[in-house]
mmCIF file of C-alpha atoms in Angstrom:
data_model
loop_
_atom_site.group_PDB
_atom_site.id
_atom_site.type_symbol
_atom_site.label_atom_id
_atom_site.label_comp_id
_atom_site.label_asym_id
_atom_site.label_seq_id
_atom_site.Cartn_x
_atom_site.Cartn_y
_atom_site.Cartn_z
ATOM 1 C CA MET A 1 77.894 137.680 139.376
ATOM 2 C CA PRO A 2 79.303 138.340 142.880
ATOM 3 C CA ALA A 3 79.791 141.976 143.803
ATOM 4 C CA LEU A 4 83.252 143.450 143.450
ATOM 5 C CA ALA A 5 84.572 145.684 146.205
ATOM 6 C CA ASP A 6 85.035 149.295 145.122
ATOM 7 C CA SER A 7 86.982 152.009 146.920
ATOM 8 C CA PRO A 8 85.001 154.846 148.530
ATOM 9 C CA ALA A 9 86.249 157.178 145.774
ATOM 10 C CA LEU A 10 84.996 154.932 142.983
ATOM 11 C CA ALA A 11 81.679 154.357 144.727
ATOM 12 C CA ALA A 12 81.254 158.118 145.177
ATOM 13 C CA ALA A 13 82.048 158.691 141.508
ATOM 14 C CA ARG A 14 79.361 156.179 140.495
ATOM 15 C CA ARG A 15 76.807 158.080 142.562
ATOM 16 C CA GLU A 16 77.546 161.178 140.454
ATOM 17 C CA PHE A 17 75.709 159.568 137.525
ATOM 18 C CA ASP A 18 71.940 159.204 137.580
ATOM 19 C CA GLY A 19 71.463 157.186 134.398
ATOM 20 C CA GLY A 20 74.102 154.494 134.524
ATOM 21 C CA ARG A 21 71.891 151.450 135.064
ATOM 22 C CA ASP A 22 71.317 149.618 131.746
ATOM 23 C CA TYR A 23 73.618 152.057 129.936
ATOM 24 C CA LEU A 24 76.411 150.134 128.210
ATOM 25 C CA ALA A 25 77.393 152.700 125.608
ATOM 26 C CA ALA A 26 80.180 154.877 126.987
ATOM 27 C CA CYS A 27 82.038 153.979 123.797
ATOM 28 C CA THR A 28 79.315 155.863 121.888
ATOM 29 C CA VAL A 29 78.706 158.798 124.213
ATOM 30 C CA GLY A 30 79.360 159.294 127.909
ATOM 31 C CA LEU A 31 76.785 160.376 130.464
ATOM 32 C CA PRO A 32 76.873 163.780 132.161
ATOM 33 C CA SER A 33 77.598 163.752 135.865
ATOM 34 C CA ARG A 34 75.468 165.707 138.299
ATOM 35 C CA ALA A 35 78.230 168.294 138.586
ATOM 36 C CA THR A 36 78.373 168.749 134.810
ATOM 37 C CA ARG A 37 74.589 169.180 134.600
ATOM 38 C CA ARG A 38 74.620 171.733 137.422
ATOM 39 C CA ALA A 39 77.428 173.712 135.821
ATOM 40 C CA VAL A 40 75.826 173.861 132.372
ATOM 41 C CA ILE A 41 72.363 174.682 133.708
ATOM 42 C CA ALA A 42 73.743 177.405 135.986
ATOM 43 C CA ASP A 43 75.633 178.929 133.069
ATOM 44 C CA LEU A 44 72.568 178.881 130.815
ATOM 45 C CA ASP A 45 70.482 180.448 133.575
ATOM 46 C CA ALA A 46 73.064 183.191 134.071
ATOM 47 C CA ALA A 47 73.379 183.854 130.343
ATOM 48 C CA GLY A 48 69.612 183.803 129.928
ATOM 49 C CA SER A 49 69.404 186.473 132.615
ATOM 50 C CA GLY A 50 71.880 188.676 130.784
ATOM 51 C CA ARG A 51 74.932 187.734 132.860
ATOM 52 C CA PRO A 52 77.267 185.605 130.730
ATOM 53 C CA ASP A 53 80.665 185.395 132.436
ATOM 54 C CA LEU A 54 83.448 185.508 129.839
ATOM 55 C CA ALA A 55 86.177 185.296 132.450
ATOM 56 C CA ALA A 56 84.589 182.139 133.864
ATOM 57 C CA TYR A 57 84.441 180.640 130.379
ATOM 58 C CA CYS A 58 88.154 181.138 129.826
ATOM 59 C CA ALA A 59 88.883 179.801 133.306
ATOM 60 C CA ALA A 60 86.891 176.637 132.481
ATOM 61 C CA VAL A 61 88.929 176.180 129.287
ATOM 62 C CA GLU A 62 92.258 176.487 131.092
ATOM 63 C CA ARG A 63 91.073 174.339 133.975
ATOM 64 C CA SER A 64 90.061 171.651 131.476
ATOM 65 C CA ARG A 65 93.389 171.903 129.667
ATOM 66 C CA GLY A 66 95.288 171.407 132.908
ATOM 67 C CA LEU A 67 93.111 168.526 134.045
ATOM 68 C CA PHE A 68 93.478 166.687 130.756
ATOM 69 C CA ALA A 69 97.233 167.235 130.907
ATOM 70 C CA SER A 70 97.291 165.604 134.339
ATOM 71 C CA LEU A 71 95.205 162.684 133.100
ATOM 72 C CA VAL A 72 97.722 161.882 130.339
ATOM 73 C CA ASP A 73 100.783 162.895 132.375
ATOM 74 C CA VAL A 74 102.161 165.842 130.402
ATOM 75 C CA GLY A 75 102.492 169.560 131.097
ATOM 76 C CA ALA A 76 99.616 171.831 130.162
ATOM 77 C CA GLU A 77 101.931 173.687 127.774
ATOM 78 C CA ARG A 78 101.887 170.552 125.595
ATOM 79 C CA VAL A 79 98.087 170.575 125.208
ATOM 80 C CA ALA A 80 96.044 172.335 122.527
ATOM 81 C CA ILE A 81 92.261 172.557 122.801
ATOM 82 C CA GLY A 82 89.837 171.879 119.990
ATOM 83 C CA SER A 83 86.415 170.552 119.154
ATOM 84 C CA GLN A 84 86.884 167.644 116.728
ATOM 85 C CA THR A 85 89.344 164.798 116.243
ATOM 86 C CA SER A 86 89.593 165.229 112.477
ATOM 87 C CA VAL A 87 90.602 168.888 112.808
ATOM 88 C CA ALA A 88 93.464 167.947 115.134
ATOM 89 C CA VAL A 89 94.556 165.141 112.815
ATOM 90 C CA GLY A 90 94.521 167.587 109.909
ATOM 91 C CA LEU A 91 96.919 169.809 111.824
ATOM 92 C CA VAL A 92 99.273 166.876 112.368
ATOM 93 C CA ALA A 93 99.130 166.202 108.631
ATOM 94 C CA THR A 94 100.692 169.632 107.992
ATOM 95 C CA ALA A 95 103.929 168.345 109.561
ATOM 96 C CA LEU A 96 104.423 165.770 106.807
ATOM 97 C CA PRO A 97 106.273 166.462 103.545
ATOM 98 C CA GLU A 98 104.592 166.124 100.168
ATOM 99 C CA GLY A 99 103.975 162.472 99.293
ATOM 100 C CA ALA A 100 104.923 161.132 102.729
ATOM 101 C CA GLU A 101 103.711 157.712 103.847
ATOM 102 C CA VAL A 102 101.226 157.311 106.695
ATOM 103 C CA LEU A 103 100.644 153.866 108.208
ATOM 104 C CA VAL A 104 97.230 153.204 109.792
ATOM 105 C CA PRO A 105 95.472 150.038 110.990
ATOM 106 C CA ASP A 106 92.916 148.270 108.818
ATOM 107 C CA GLY A 107 89.439 149.555 109.655
ATOM 108 C CA GLU A 108 90.724 152.565 111.601
ATOM 109 C CA PHE A 109 88.171 155.227 112.540
ATOM 110 C CA SER A 110 87.709 157.543 109.566
ATOM 111 C CA SER A 111 88.553 160.749 111.449
ATOM 112 C CA MET A 112 92.071 159.359 111.819
ATOM 113 C CA VAL A 113 92.374 158.478 108.129
ATOM 114 C CA LEU A 114 90.461 160.945 105.950
ATOM 115 C CA PRO A 115 92.527 164.042 106.878
ATOM 116 C CA PHE A 116 95.562 162.285 105.389
ATOM 117 C CA VAL A 117 93.689 160.912 102.374
ATOM 118 C CA HIS A 118 92.306 164.354 101.531
ATOM 119 C CA SER A 119 95.292 166.489 102.536
ATOM 120 C CA GLY A 120 95.773 167.610 98.935
ATOM 121 C CA ARG A 121 99.513 166.926 99.202
ATOM 122 C CA GLY A 122 99.682 163.411 97.856
ATOM 123 C CA LEU A 123 100.166 161.646 101.179
ATOM 124 C CA VAL A 124 100.285 157.868 100.774
ATOM 125 C CA VAL A 125 98.063 156.060 103.291
ATOM 126 C CA ARG A 126 99.015 152.421 103.814
ATOM 127 C CA THR A 127 97.091 150.000 106.033
ATOM 128 C CA ALA A 128 98.019 146.887 107.993
ATOM 129 C CA PRO A 129 96.377 144.716 110.696
ATOM 130 C CA LEU A 130 96.446 146.364 114.109
ATOM 131 C CA HIS A 131 97.766 143.244 115.860
ATOM 132 C CA ASP A 132 100.803 143.287 113.569
ATOM 133 C CA LEU A 133 101.106 147.013 112.944
ATOM 134 C CA ALA A 134 104.605 147.330 114.397
ATOM 135 C CA ALA A 135 105.981 144.841 111.880
ATOM 136 C CA HIS A 136 104.685 147.007 109.023
ATOM 137 C CA VAL A 137 106.557 150.183 109.988
ATOM 138 C CA LEU A 138 109.078 150.654 107.184
ATOM 139 C CA PRO A 139 111.939 153.065 106.491
ATOM 140 C CA SER A 140 109.515 154.849 104.151
ATOM 141 C CA THR A 141 106.982 155.449 106.929
ATOM 142 C CA ALA A 142 106.808 159.082 108.046
ATOM 143 C CA LEU A 143 103.936 158.707 110.541
ATOM 144 C CA VAL A 144 102.135 155.869 112.287
ATOM 145 C CA ALA A 145 98.567 156.901 113.168
ATOM 146 C CA PHE A 146 96.357 154.560 115.220
ATOM 147 C CA SER A 147 93.747 154.419 117.950
ATOM 148 C CA VAL A 148 94.866 153.093 121.322
ATOM 149 C CA VAL A 149 91.521 151.276 121.464
ATOM 150 C CA GLN A 150 89.678 150.448 118.267
ATOM 151 C CA SER A 151 86.131 151.789 118.109
ATOM 152 C CA ALA A 152 84.614 148.940 116.122
ATOM 153 C CA THR A 153 86.185 146.020 117.987
ATOM 154 C CA GLY A 154 87.465 147.279 121.344
ATOM 155 C CA GLU A 155 90.904 145.865 120.519
ATOM 156 C CA VAL A 156 93.702 147.504 122.515
ATOM 157 C CA ALA A 157 96.837 148.314 120.529
ATOM 158 C CA ASP A 158 100.286 147.120 121.512
ATOM 159 C CA THR A 159 101.464 150.703 121.893
ATOM 160 C CA ALA A 160 104.923 149.800 123.198
ATOM 161 C CA ALA A 161 105.707 147.699 120.141
ATOM 162 C CA ILE A 162 104.328 150.307 117.731
ATOM 163 C CA VAL A 163 106.234 153.174 119.315
ATOM 164 C CA ALA A 164 109.454 151.145 119.402
ATOM 165 C CA ALA A 165 109.116 150.238 115.724
ATOM 166 C CA ALA A 166 108.381 153.848 114.783
ATOM 167 C CA SER A 167 111.413 155.012 116.749
ATOM 168 C CA ARG A 168 113.683 152.570 114.944
ATOM 169 C CA GLN A 169 112.538 153.941 111.568
ATOM 170 C CA GLY A 170 112.459 157.610 112.631
ATOM 171 C CA ALA A 171 108.687 157.844 112.145
ATOM 172 C CA LEU A 172 106.362 160.147 114.049
ATOM 173 C CA THR A 173 103.500 158.675 116.099
ATOM 174 C CA LEU A 174 99.924 159.897 116.432
ATOM 175 C CA CYS A 175 97.425 158.053 118.584
ATOM 176 C CA ASP A 176 93.731 158.627 119.088
ATOM 177 C CA ALA A 177 92.939 158.066 122.755
ATOM 178 C CA THR A 178 89.234 158.914 122.523
ATOM 179 C CA GLN A 179 88.236 155.333 123.340
ATOM 180 C CA ALA A 180 90.881 155.016 126.045
ATOM 181 C CA VAL A 181 91.322 158.023 128.345
ATOM 182 C CA GLY A 182 88.775 157.664 131.122
ATOM 183 C CA TRP A 183 89.284 153.929 131.706
ATOM 184 C CA LEU A 184 92.722 153.065 130.287
ATOM 185 C CA PRO A 185 95.821 154.929 131.542
ATOM 186 C CA VAL A 186 97.560 156.721 128.655
ATOM 187 C CA ALA A 187 100.962 158.445 128.938
ATOM 188 C CA ALA A 188 100.942 161.050 126.171
ATOM 189 C CA SER A 189 104.678 161.683 126.500
ATOM 190 C CA GLY A 190 105.289 158.394 124.712
ATOM 191 C CA PHE A 191 103.825 159.720 121.455
ATOM 192 C CA ASP A 192 104.442 162.703 119.224
ATOM 193 C CA ALA A 193 100.736 163.484 119.287
ATOM 194 C CA VAL A 194 97.676 162.280 121.168
ATOM 195 C CA VAL A 195 94.201 163.388 120.170
ATOM 196 C CA CYS A 196 91.220 162.771 122.420
ATOM 197 C CA HIS A 197 87.597 163.816 122.172
ATOM 198 C CA ALA A 198 86.237 164.009 125.705
ATOM 199 C CA TYR A 199 82.556 163.258 125.106
ATOM 200 C CA LYS A 200 82.886 159.493 125.444
ATOM 201 C CA TRP A 201 84.767 157.978 128.390
ATOM 202 C CA LEU A 202 85.492 161.370 130.010
ATOM 203 C CA CYS A 203 81.773 162.201 130.000
ATOM 204 C CA ALA A 204 82.210 165.811 128.872
ATOM 205 C CA PRO A 205 79.773 167.597 126.559
ATOM 206 C CA ARG A 206 80.424 166.980 122.877
ATOM 207 C CA GLY A 207 82.676 169.632 121.329
ATOM 208 C CA VAL A 208 85.655 169.373 123.707
ATOM 209 C CA SER A 209 88.795 167.740 122.345
ATOM 210 C CA PHE A 210 92.486 167.876 123.185
ATOM 211 C CA LEU A 211 95.727 167.439 121.248
ATOM 212 C CA THR A 212 99.066 166.830 122.939
ATOM 213 C CA ILE A 213 102.128 167.666 120.857
ATOM 214 C CA SER A 214 105.813 166.803 121.205
ATOM 215 C CA ASP A 215 108.416 169.484 120.607
ATOM 216 C CA ARG A 216 109.700 167.861 117.429
ATOM 217 C CA LEU A 217 106.194 167.641 115.971
ATOM 218 C CA ALA A 218 105.225 171.174 116.997
ATOM 219 C CA ALA A 219 108.272 172.511 115.154
ATOM 220 C CA ARG A 220 106.959 170.973 111.914
ATOM 221 C CA MET A 221 103.248 171.751 112.242
ATOM 222 C CA THR A 222 101.489 174.731 110.659
ATOM 223 C CA PRO A 223 98.803 176.487 112.737
ATOM 224 C CA LEU A 224 96.308 176.495 109.853
ATOM 225 C CA ASN A 225 93.327 177.117 112.104
ATOM 226 C CA ALA A 226 94.899 179.961 114.072
ATOM 227 C CA GLY A 227 92.405 182.518 115.318
ATOM 228 C CA TRP A 228 92.184 184.877 118.227
ATOM 229 C CA TYR A 229 92.432 182.084 120.796
ATOM 230 C CA ALA A 230 95.760 180.936 119.338
ATOM 231 C CA GLY A 231 97.283 184.269 120.304
ATOM 232 C CA ASP A 232 99.653 184.495 123.235
ATOM 233 C CA ASP A 233 97.058 186.784 124.829
ATOM 234 C CA PRO A 234 93.737 185.893 123.185
ATOM 235 C CA TRP A 235 91.889 189.015 124.313
ATOM 236 C CA THR A 236 94.450 191.281 122.635
ATOM 237 C CA SER A 237 94.561 189.055 119.531
ATOM 238 C CA CYS A 238 91.078 189.733 118.228
ATOM 239 C CA TYR A 239 91.841 191.957 115.240
ATOM 240 C CA GLY A 240 94.149 192.029 112.247
ATOM 241 C CA GLY A 241 97.072 189.876 111.213
ATOM 242 C CA ASP A 242 99.746 191.332 113.443
ATOM 243 C CA VAL A 243 99.145 188.800 116.230
ATOM 244 C CA GLU A 244 101.822 187.035 118.230
ATOM 245 C CA LEU A 245 100.854 183.391 118.490
ATOM 246 C CA ALA A 246 101.341 181.515 121.755
ATOM 247 C CA PRO A 247 104.835 180.026 122.141
ATOM 248 C CA ASP A 248 103.559 176.585 123.182
ATOM 249 C CA ALA A 249 100.803 174.200 122.082
ATOM 250 C CA ARG A 250 98.208 176.931 122.553
ATOM 251 C CA ARG A 251 99.217 178.278 119.115
ATOM 252 C CA PHE A 252 97.179 175.359 117.748
ATOM 253 C CA ASP A 253 94.064 176.186 119.801
ATOM 254 C CA VAL A 254 90.766 176.934 118.119
ATOM 255 C CA SER A 255 88.135 179.215 119.609
ATOM 256 C CA PRO A 256 86.518 177.190 122.400
ATOM 257 C CA PRO A 257 82.825 176.284 122.627
ATOM 258 C CA TRP A 258 82.320 177.958 125.980
ATOM 259 C CA GLN A 259 79.301 176.084 127.352
ATOM 260 C CA ALA A 260 80.885 172.742 126.443
ATOM 261 C CA PHE A 261 83.989 173.582 128.451
ATOM 262 C CA VAL A 262 81.846 174.759 131.362
ATOM 263 C CA GLY A 263 80.512 171.211 131.508
ATOM 264 C CA ALA A 264 83.850 169.584 130.722
ATOM 265 C CA ALA A 265 85.742 171.016 133.685
ATOM 266 C CA PRO A 266 83.739 169.182 136.395
ATOM 267 C CA ALA A 267 83.717 166.000 134.298
ATOM 268 C CA LEU A 268 87.501 166.036 134.020
ATOM 269 C CA GLU A 269 87.811 166.856 137.710
ATOM 270 C CA LEU A 270 85.852 163.703 138.525
ATOM 271 C CA PHE A 271 88.158 161.454 136.499
ATOM 272 C CA ALA A 272 91.342 163.210 137.573
ATOM 273 C CA ALA A 273 90.424 162.450 141.184
ATOM 274 C CA LEU A 274 90.192 158.694 140.582
ATOM 275 C CA GLU A 275 93.003 156.178 140.744
ATOM 276 C CA PRO A 276 93.556 155.173 137.084
ATOM 277 C CA THR A 277 94.526 151.587 137.802
ATOM 278 C CA GLU A 278 91.440 151.050 139.947
ATOM 279 C CA LEU A 279 89.114 152.453 137.287
ATOM 280 C CA HIS A 280 90.826 150.260 134.694
ATOM 281 C CA ALA A 281 90.389 147.194 136.897
ATOM 282 C CA HIS A 282 86.724 148.049 137.515
ATOM 283 C CA ALA A 283 85.816 148.543 133.849
ATOM 284 C CA THR A 284 87.783 145.600 132.495
ATOM 285 C CA GLY A 285 86.628 143.376 135.350
ATOM 286 C CA LEU A 286 83.001 143.923 134.376
ATOM 287 C CA ALA A 287 83.854 143.302 130.735
ATOM 288 C CA THR A 288 85.664 140.088 131.672
ATOM 289 C CA ALA A 289 82.615 138.880 133.604
ATOM 290 C CA PHE A 290 80.390 139.605 130.614
ATOM 291 C CA ARG A 291 82.726 137.726 128.252
ATOM 292 C CA ALA A 292 82.738 134.761 130.612
ATOM 293 C CA GLY A 293 78.944 134.705 130.657
ATOM 294 C CA ARG A 294 78.815 134.852 126.863
ATOM 295 C CA GLY A 295 81.650 132.420 126.258
ATOM 296 C CA ILE A 296 83.748 135.079 124.507
ATOM 297 C CA ALA A 297 87.507 134.605 124.648
ATOM 298 C CA GLU A 298 89.522 137.144 126.572
ATOM 299 C CA PRO A 299 91.555 139.521 124.385
ATOM 300 C CA LYS A 300 95.337 139.640 124.569
ATOM 301 C CA ARG A 301 95.101 143.052 126.266
ATOM 302 C CA ALA A 302 92.159 143.733 128.594
ATOM 303 C CA SER A 303 89.463 146.013 127.201
ATOM 304 C CA ALA A 304 86.361 147.680 128.660
ATOM 305 C CA ILE A 305 84.643 147.232 125.277
ATOM 306 C CA VAL A 306 83.206 143.864 124.261
ATOM 307 C CA THR A 307 82.093 143.128 120.702
ATOM 308 C CA TRP A 308 80.865 139.993 118.976
ATOM 309 C CA ASP A 309 79.448 139.009 115.603
ATOM 310 C CA ASP A 310 75.886 140.239 115.068
ATOM 311 C CA PRO A 311 75.431 140.523 111.300
ATOM 312 C CA ASP A 312 71.632 140.822 111.375
ATOM 313 C CA GLY A 313 71.450 143.049 114.459
ATOM 314 C CA GLY A 314 69.424 140.478 116.382
ATOM 315 C CA GLU A 315 71.629 140.535 119.483
ATOM 316 C CA LEU A 316 71.559 144.319 119.662
ATOM 317 C CA ALA A 317 67.782 144.239 119.235
ATOM 318 C CA ARG A 318 67.469 141.876 122.211
ATOM 319 C CA LEU A 319 69.492 144.206 124.384
ATOM 320 C CA THR A 320 67.429 147.184 123.245
ATOM 321 C CA THR A 321 64.140 145.374 123.861
ATOM 322 C CA ALA A 322 65.296 144.675 127.421
ATOM 323 C CA GLY A 323 65.862 148.403 127.955
ATOM 324 C CA ILE A 324 69.647 148.227 127.696
ATOM 325 C CA THR A 325 71.435 150.899 125.704
ATOM 326 C CA ALA A 326 74.188 149.306 123.628
ATOM 327 C CA SER A 327 75.472 149.828 120.100
ATOM 328 C CA GLY A 328 76.472 148.056 116.914
ATOM 329 C CA ARG A 329 79.434 148.687 114.622
ATOM 330 C CA SER A 330 80.642 146.914 111.463
ATOM 331 C CA GLY A 331 78.287 143.972 111.858
ATOM 332 C CA ARG A 332 79.124 143.481 115.511
ATOM 333 C CA ALA A 333 77.178 144.121 118.716
ATOM 334 C CA ARG A 334 79.074 146.291 121.177
ATOM 335 C CA VAL A 335 78.803 146.917 124.919
ATOM 336 C CA ALA A 336 81.042 148.985 127.160
ATOM 337 C CA PHE A 337 81.481 149.062 130.925
ATOM 338 C CA HIS A 338 82.389 152.258 132.745
ATOM 339 C CA VAL A 339 82.505 153.873 136.170
ATOM 340 C CA PHE A 340 78.698 154.165 136.355
ATOM 341 C CA ASN A 341 78.182 150.431 135.717
ATOM 342 C CA ASP A 342 78.319 147.558 138.172
ATOM 343 C CA GLU A 343 77.753 143.811 138.394
ATOM 344 C CA ASP A 344 73.991 144.189 137.993
ATOM 345 C CA ASP A 345 74.546 145.628 134.511
ATOM 346 C CA VAL A 346 76.485 142.519 133.547
ATOM 347 C CA ASP A 347 73.712 140.253 134.845
ATOM 348 C CA LEU A 348 70.977 142.252 133.108
ATOM 349 C CA ALA A 349 72.774 142.196 129.772
ATOM 350 C CA LEU A 350 73.463 138.468 129.975
ATOM 351 C CA ALA A 351 69.820 137.773 130.893
ATOM 352 C CA ALA A 352 68.633 139.833 127.924
ATOM 353 C CA LEU A 353 70.793 137.651 125.682
ATOM 354 C CA GLY A 354 69.469 134.409 127.180
ATOM 355 C CA HIS A 355 72.341 133.575 129.509
#
């Protein structure tokens, strides 16, 4: 395919990744940038020499919190840090009354569903097709929980319609932006909660997740996982039960995995420095070119993830044999295009598939 013109900033960002060629699996796990590798290695070297820097660890956590807040356009006081999506979703579940109804899309990622199913408080989980989810928000619905981009299919939700329907019925909204933030602009202020694990499209080490919380949701949530880092001053909150929790979203923090945040801060800095609309155009443009080469119809809303039927895994095997890293989910082959990919990746993948 003909080369697309990238801005100097996007071209520089691509050069930060050494392993991008033939890697079409950002939807599975992102690649570490050179800056992330340097930061983690330097920290391990310092710790291995008997010089771990606790102040630097905490600074990396707060830097990461602020950078993520800027990426989703909310204040840092609205952001709690964590390590897993399901833990954050479980916290949101504490805001719901006994027996409340939760609406989720058919086939939604399990970390967005199981915390409600196994809450132990009789929550009723109802499903509906993602493309028609807004029409299934009822007066009985207490919360609509959905991924902005579906993991298995790459389908992008009609967030405006879903949020509008939830607002009409007085329902809370929770969206998982793990498959979105990093290529698709997400404004967290439009939802009561946004959860995002940063190890995919934001290319951070695994173990760094974020939860944004609206004021009305925070007032209903219980800080079940509160520990020393949920204290207003974590370093004076290490002992006993007489601890003043933070007055903002930090009251829902869990103790951070320090090395992971050391690597996350430079990764988030890289994405925060890019123009979101340009990165979106780059990723979806490559995906569009791949769909055209494969004869796959364009989705209603552009996506950087392309999936197609592959029930026996033969298509994925062909990609793998050609040295291309892709993935398969729910009987479908899956490729993803990110900042470290370019037109050559599209051509290589199409050639591997006989096009």
